[in-house]
Coordinates of C-alpha atoms and ligand atoms in Angstrom, one line a residue:
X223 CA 91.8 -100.6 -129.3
X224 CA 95.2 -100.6 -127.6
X225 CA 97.7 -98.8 -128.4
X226 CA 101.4 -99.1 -127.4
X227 CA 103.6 -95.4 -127.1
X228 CA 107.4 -95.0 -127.0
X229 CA 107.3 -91.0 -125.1
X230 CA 110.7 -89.4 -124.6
X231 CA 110.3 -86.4 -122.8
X232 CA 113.7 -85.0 -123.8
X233 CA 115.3 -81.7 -122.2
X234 CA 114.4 -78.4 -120.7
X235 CA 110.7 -78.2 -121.0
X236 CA 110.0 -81.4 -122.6
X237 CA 109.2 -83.2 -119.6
X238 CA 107.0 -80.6 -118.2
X239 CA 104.8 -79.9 -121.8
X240 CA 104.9 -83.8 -121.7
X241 CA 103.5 -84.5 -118.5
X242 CA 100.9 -82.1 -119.8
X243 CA 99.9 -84.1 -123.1
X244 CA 100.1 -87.7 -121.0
X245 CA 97.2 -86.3 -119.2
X246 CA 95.3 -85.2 -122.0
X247 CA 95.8 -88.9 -123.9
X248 CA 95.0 -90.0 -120.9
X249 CA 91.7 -88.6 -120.5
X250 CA 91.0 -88.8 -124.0
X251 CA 91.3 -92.2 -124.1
X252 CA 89.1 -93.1 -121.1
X253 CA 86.3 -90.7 -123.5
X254 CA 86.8 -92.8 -126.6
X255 CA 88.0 -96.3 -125.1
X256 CA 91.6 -96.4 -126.6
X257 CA 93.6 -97.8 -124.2
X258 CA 96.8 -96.1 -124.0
X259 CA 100.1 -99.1 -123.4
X260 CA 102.9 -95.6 -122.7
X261 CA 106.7 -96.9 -122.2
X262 CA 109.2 -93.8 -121.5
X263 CA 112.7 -93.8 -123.1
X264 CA 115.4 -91.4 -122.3
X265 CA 116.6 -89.3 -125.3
X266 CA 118.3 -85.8 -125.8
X267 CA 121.4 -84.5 -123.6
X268 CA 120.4 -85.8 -120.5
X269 CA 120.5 -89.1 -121.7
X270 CA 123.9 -88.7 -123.4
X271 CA 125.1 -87.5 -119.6
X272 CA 123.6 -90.9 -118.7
X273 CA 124.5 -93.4 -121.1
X274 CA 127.3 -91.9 -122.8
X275 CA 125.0 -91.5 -126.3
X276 CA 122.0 -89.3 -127.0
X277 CA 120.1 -92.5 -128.3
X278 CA 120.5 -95.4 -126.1
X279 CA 119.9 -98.7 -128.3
X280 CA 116.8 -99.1 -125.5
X281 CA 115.0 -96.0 -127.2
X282 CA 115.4 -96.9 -130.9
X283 CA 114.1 -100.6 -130.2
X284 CA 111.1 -98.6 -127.9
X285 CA 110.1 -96.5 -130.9
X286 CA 110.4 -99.6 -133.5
X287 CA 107.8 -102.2 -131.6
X288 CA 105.6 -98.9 -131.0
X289 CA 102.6 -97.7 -132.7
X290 CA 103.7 -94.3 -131.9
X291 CA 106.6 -92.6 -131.0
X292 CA 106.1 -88.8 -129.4
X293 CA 109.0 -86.7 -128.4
X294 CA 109.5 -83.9 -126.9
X295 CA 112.2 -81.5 -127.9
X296 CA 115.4 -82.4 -126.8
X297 CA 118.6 -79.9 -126.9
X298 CA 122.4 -79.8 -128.1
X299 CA 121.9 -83.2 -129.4
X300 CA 119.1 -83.0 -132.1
X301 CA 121.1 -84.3 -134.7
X302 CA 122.7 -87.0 -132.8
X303 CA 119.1 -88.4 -131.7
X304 CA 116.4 -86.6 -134.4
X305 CA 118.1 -86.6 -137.2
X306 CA 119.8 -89.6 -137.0
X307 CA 116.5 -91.1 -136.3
X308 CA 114.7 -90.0 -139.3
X309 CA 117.4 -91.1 -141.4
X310 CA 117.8 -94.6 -139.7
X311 CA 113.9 -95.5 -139.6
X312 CA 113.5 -94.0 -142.9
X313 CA 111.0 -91.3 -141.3
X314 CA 110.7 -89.6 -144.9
X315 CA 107.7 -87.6 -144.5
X316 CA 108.1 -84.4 -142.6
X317 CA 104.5 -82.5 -141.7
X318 CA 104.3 -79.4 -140.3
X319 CA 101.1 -77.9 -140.0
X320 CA 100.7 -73.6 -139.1
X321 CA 97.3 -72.2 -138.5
X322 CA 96.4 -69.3 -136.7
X323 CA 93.7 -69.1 -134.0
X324 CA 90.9 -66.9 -133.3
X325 CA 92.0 -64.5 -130.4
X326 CA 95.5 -65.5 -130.9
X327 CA 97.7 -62.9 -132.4
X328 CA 99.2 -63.5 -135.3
X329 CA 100.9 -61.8 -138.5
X330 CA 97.7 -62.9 -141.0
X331 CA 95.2 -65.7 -140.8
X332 CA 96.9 -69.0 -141.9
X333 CA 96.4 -72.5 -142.4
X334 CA 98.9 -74.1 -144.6
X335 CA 100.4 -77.6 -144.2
X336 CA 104.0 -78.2 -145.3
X337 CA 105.4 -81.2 -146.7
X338 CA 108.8 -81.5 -146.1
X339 CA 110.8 -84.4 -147.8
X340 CA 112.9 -85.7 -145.0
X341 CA 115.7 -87.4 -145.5
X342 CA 117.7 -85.9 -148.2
X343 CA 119.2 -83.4 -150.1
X344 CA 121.8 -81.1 -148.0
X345 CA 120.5 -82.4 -145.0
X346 CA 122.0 -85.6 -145.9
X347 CA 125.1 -85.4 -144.3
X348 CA 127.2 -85.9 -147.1
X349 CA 130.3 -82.9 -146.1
X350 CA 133.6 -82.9 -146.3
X351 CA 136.8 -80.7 -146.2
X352 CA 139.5 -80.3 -149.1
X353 CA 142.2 -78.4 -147.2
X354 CA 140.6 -75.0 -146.8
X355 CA 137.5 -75.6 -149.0
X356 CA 134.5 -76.9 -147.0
X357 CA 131.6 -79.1 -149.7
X358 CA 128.1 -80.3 -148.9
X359 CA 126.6 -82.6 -151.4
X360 CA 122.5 -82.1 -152.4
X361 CA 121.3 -85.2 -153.0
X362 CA 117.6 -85.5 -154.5
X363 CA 116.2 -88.5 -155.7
X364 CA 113.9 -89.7 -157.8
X365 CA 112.2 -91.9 -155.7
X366 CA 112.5 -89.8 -152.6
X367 CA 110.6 -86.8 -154.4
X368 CA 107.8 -89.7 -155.7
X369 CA 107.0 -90.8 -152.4
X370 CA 107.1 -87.5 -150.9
X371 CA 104.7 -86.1 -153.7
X372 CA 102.2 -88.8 -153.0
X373 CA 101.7 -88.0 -149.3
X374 CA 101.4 -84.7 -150.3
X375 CA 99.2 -85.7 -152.5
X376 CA 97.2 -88.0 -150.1
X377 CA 96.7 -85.3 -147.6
X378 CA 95.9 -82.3 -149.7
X379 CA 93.0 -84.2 -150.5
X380 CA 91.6 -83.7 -147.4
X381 CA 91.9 -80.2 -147.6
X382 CA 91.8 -78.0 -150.0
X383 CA 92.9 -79.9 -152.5
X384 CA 95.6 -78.0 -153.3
X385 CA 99.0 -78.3 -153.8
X386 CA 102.6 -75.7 -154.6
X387 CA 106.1 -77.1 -155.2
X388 CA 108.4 -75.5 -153.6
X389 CA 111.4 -75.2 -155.4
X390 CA 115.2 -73.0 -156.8
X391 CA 115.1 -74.7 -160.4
X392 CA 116.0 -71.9 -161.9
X393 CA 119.6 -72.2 -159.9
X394 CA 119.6 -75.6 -158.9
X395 CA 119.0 -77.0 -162.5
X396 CA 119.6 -80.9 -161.7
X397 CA 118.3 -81.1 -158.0
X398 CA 115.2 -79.1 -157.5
X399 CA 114.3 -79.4 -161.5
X400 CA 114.0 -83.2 -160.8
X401 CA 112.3 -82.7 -157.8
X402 CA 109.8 -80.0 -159.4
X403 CA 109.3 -82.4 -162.9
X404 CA 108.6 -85.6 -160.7
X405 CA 106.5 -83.8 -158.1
X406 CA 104.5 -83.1 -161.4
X407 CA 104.1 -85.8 -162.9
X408 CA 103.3 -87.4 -159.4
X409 CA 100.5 -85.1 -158.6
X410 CA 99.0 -84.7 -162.1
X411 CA 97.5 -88.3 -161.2
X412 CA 95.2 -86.5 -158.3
X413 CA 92.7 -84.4 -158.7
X414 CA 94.6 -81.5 -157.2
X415 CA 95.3 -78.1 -158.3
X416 CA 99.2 -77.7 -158.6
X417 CA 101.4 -74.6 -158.9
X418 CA 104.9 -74.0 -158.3
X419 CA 106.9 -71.2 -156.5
X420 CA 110.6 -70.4 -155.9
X421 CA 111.8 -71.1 -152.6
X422 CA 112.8 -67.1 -152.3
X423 CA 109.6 -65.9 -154.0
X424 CA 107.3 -68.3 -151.9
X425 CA 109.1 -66.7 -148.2
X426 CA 107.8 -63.4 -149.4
X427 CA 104.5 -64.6 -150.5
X428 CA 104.2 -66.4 -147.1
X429 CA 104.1 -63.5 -145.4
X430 CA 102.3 -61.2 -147.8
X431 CA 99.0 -63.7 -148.7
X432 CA 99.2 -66.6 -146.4
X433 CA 95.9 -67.3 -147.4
X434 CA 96.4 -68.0 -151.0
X435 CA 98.4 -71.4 -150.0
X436 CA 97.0 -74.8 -148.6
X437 CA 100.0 -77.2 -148.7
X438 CA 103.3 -76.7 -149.8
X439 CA 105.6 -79.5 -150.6
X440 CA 109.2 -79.0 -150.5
X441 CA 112.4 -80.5 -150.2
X442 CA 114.6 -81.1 -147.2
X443 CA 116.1 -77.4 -146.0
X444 CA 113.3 -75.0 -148.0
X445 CA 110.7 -77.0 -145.8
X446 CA 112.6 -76.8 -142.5
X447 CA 113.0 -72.4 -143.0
X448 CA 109.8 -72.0 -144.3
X449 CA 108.0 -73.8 -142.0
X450 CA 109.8 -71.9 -138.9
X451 CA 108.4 -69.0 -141.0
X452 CA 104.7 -70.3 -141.2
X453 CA 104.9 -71.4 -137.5
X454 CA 106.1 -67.4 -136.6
X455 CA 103.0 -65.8 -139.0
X456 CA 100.5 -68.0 -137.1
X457 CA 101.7 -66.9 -133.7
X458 CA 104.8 -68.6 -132.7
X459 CA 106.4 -71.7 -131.9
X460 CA 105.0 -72.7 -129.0
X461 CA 102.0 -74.0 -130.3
X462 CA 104.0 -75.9 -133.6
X463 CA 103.7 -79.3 -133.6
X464 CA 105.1 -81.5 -136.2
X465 CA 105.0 -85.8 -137.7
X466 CA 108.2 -87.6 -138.8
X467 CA 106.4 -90.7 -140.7
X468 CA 107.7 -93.3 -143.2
X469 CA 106.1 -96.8 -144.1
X470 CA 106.8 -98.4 -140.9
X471 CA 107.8 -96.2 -138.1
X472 CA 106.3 -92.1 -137.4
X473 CA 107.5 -89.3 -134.8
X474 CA 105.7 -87.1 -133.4
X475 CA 107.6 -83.6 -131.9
X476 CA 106.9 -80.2 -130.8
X477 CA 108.7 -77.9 -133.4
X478 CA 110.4 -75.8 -131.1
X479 CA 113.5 -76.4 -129.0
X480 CA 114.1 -77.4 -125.5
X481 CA 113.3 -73.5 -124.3
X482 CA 116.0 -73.5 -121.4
X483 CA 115.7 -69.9 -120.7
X484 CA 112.1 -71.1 -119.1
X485 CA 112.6 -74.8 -118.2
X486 CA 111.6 -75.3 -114.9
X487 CA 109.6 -72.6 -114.0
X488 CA 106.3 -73.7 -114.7
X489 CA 105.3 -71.6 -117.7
X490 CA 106.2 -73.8 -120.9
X491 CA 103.3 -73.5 -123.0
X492 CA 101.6 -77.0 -123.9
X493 CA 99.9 -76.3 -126.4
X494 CA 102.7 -77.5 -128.6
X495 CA 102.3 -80.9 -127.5
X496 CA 98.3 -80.7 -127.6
X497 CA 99.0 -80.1 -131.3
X498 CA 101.3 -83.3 -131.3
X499 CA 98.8 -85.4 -130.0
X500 CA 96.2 -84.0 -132.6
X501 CA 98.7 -85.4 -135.2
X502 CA 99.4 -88.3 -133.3
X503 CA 95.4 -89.5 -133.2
X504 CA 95.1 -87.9 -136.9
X505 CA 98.2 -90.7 -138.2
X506 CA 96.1 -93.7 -135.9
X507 CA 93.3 -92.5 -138.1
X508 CA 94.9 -92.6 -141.3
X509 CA 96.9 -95.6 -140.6
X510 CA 95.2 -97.9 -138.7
X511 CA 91.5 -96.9 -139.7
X512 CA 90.5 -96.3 -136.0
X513 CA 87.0 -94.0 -135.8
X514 CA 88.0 -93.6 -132.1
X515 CA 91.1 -91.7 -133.2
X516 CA 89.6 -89.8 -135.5
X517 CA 86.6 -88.5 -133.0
X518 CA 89.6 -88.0 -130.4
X519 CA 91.1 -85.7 -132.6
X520 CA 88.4 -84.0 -134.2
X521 CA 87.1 -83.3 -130.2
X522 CA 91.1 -82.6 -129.3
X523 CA 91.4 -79.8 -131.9
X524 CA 88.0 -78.1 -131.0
X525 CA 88.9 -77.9 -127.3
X526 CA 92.4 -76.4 -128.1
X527 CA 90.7 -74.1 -130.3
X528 CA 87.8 -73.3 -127.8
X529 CA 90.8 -72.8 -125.0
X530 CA 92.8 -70.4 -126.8
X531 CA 89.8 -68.3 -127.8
X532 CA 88.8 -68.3 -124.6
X533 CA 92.4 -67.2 -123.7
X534 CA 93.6 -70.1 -121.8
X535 CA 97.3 -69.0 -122.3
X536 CA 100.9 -69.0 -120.8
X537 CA 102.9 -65.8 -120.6
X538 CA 104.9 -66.4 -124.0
X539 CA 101.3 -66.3 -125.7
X540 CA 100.3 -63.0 -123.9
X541 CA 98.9 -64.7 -120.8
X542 CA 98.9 -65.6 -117.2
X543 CA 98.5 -68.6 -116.6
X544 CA 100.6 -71.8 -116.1
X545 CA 101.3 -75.1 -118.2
X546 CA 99.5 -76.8 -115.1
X547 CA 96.5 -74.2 -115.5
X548 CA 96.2 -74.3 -119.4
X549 CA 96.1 -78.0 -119.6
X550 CA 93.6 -78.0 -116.2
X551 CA 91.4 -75.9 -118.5
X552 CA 91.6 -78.1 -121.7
X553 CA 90.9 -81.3 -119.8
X554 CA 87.1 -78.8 -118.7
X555 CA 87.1 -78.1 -122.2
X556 CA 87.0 -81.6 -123.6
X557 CA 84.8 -82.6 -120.9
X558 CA 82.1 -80.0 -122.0
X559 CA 82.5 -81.1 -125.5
X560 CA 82.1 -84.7 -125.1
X561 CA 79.0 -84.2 -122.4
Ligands
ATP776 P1 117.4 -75.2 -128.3 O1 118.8 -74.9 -128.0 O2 116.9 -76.5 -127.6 O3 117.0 -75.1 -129.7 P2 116.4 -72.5 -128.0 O4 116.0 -71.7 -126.8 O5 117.6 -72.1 -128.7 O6 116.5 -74.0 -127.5 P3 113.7 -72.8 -128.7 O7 113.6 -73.8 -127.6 O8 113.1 -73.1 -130.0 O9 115.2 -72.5 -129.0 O10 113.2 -71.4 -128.2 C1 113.2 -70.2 -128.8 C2 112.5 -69.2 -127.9 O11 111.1 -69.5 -127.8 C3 113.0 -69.2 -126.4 O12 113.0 -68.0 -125.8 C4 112.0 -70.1 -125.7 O13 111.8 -69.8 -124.4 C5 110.7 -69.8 -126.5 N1 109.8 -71.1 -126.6 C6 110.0 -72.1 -127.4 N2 109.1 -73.1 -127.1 C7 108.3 -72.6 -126.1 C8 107.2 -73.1 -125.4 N3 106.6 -74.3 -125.7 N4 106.7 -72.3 -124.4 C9 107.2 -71.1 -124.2 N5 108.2 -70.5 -124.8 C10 108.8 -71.3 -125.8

């Protein structure tokens, strides 16, 4: 199969944690025979120094005729170029995977998958000022909280088969009750187990028995703390990855910022971006039905694994070692488990 990637490396680190992954896709698909068609577009600050806008129209048409679209994180201009983006291509699916590693430290053992509805409530945009009183407006939908339910839904399925709304509908009486009573009735159709949790109660319990939870759906801002806070309990956010998908266009982003405090120096650790391509080749999986994908990942995530047990780190993780090293060292690892 061919495959045809819109990669914008972004700021700070993201070019060198993307030159990191290109060789990893690269290699995997000379493994598995997916040949890989990558076109780089300019996006983040750097590209507004350029072109006068963080999102030149080149980049949005790149990502449209794609299959994928992988980013990497870009810096004073995430809502100029991200959000805008998820909003624009409808990108309403939000995943953001934490799971701790053997060898890795990290507060407890996790392995939780948030899904975060994208596109709405007070993320929306919708604020305004009335003299000195500032308002944002929470908008939840009905059909927003369906669609987010199912994927939910779809990929709890594949795990654990079990699902917890996140919610405040004890406060927020309209907003999250409709999105806790339609997340209901949208999942009683699987067979999932399904329990709820307040948004302040389920930070606590996050950190306290990580392990009782498997994927937690939420709405716009809940999912975007709490997943920082998942990320942080499995042993930090260089090794967060995250999917941006919607019917027609997907995503794909390291969870963490552009890092400038180390850009440049060699030491950004990749593993970030591993975990992007893991989601990447997961979603060609899912959406196009390609084996190859699926035994690319599957071999991906064992080598990462394998690598960080065997303490293949940078210095942020406790290591020595460089991005150029670490991803040296993964390329041996998926060699040994393909041979
Ligand atoms: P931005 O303004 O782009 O959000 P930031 O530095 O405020 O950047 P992050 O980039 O998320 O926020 O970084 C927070 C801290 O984590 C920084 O000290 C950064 O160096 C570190 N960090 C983040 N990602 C990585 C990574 N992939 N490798 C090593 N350190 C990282």
């Amino acid at each position: 199969m061919k495959y045809r990637i819109a990669w914008m490396k972004g700021d700070g680190i993201g070019p060198e944690i993307s030159d990191a992954a290109i060789k990893i896709i690269t290699l995997l698909g000379d493994i598995y025979g997916i040949e890989w068609d990558i076109r780089f577009y300019e996006m983040g600050d750097e590209a507004k120094k350029r072109f006068g806008t963080a999102l030149p129209k080149e980049t949005l048409d790149g990502i449209r005729s794609s299959d994928l679209a992988i980013k990497g994180p870009v810096g004073e201009t995430a809502f100029e170029s991200i959000v805008y983006l998820r909003q624009t291509l409808d990108l309403y699916a939000n995943l953001r995977p934490a799971k701790s590693y053997k060898n890795l430290p990290s507060l407890k053992p996790i392995d939780v998958l948030i899904v975060r509805e994208n596109t709405e409530d007070l993320y929306k945009g919708i604020e305004f000022k009335i003299n000195d009183i500032a308002v944002a407006l929470k908008l939840i939908t009905e059909k927003g909280t369906r669609r987010i339910a199912k994927v939910a839904a779809k990929y709890a399925l594949n795990r654990k088969k079990k699902v917890t709304i996140v919610h405040k509908a004890n406060v927020m009486r309209i907003t999250d009750g409709l999105f806790r009573d339609i997340s209901k009735q949208e999942l009683k159709m699987f067979d999932i187990e399904v329990d709820e949790k307040y948004v302040d109660a389920m930070s606590m319990a996050l950190i306290r028995n990580p392990q009782d939870f498997d994927v937690l759906l939420t709405p716009n801002v809940y999912g975007d703390i709490l997943s920082d806070e998942a990320a942080q309990i499995a042993g930090g956010l260089g090794f967060a990855a995250s999917a941006n998908i919607g019917d027609e266009f997907n995503l794909f982003e390291p969870v963490h910022g552009s890092a400038p405090d180390i850009a440049g120096k060699g030491i950004a650790n990749p593993y970030s971006m591993f975990n992007v391509l893991v989601m990447a080749l997961d979603h060609l999986w899912i959406s196009k039905n390609d084996s190859s994908a699926m035994h690319a990942k599957e071999t991906l995530e064992k080598a990462i694994e394998s690598s960080i047990e065997k303490g293949y780190l940078t210095p942020d993780a406790g290591g020595k070692l460089k991005t150029e090293e670490v991803t040296k060292y993964l390329e041996q690892e998926l060699k040994a488990y393909v041979r």
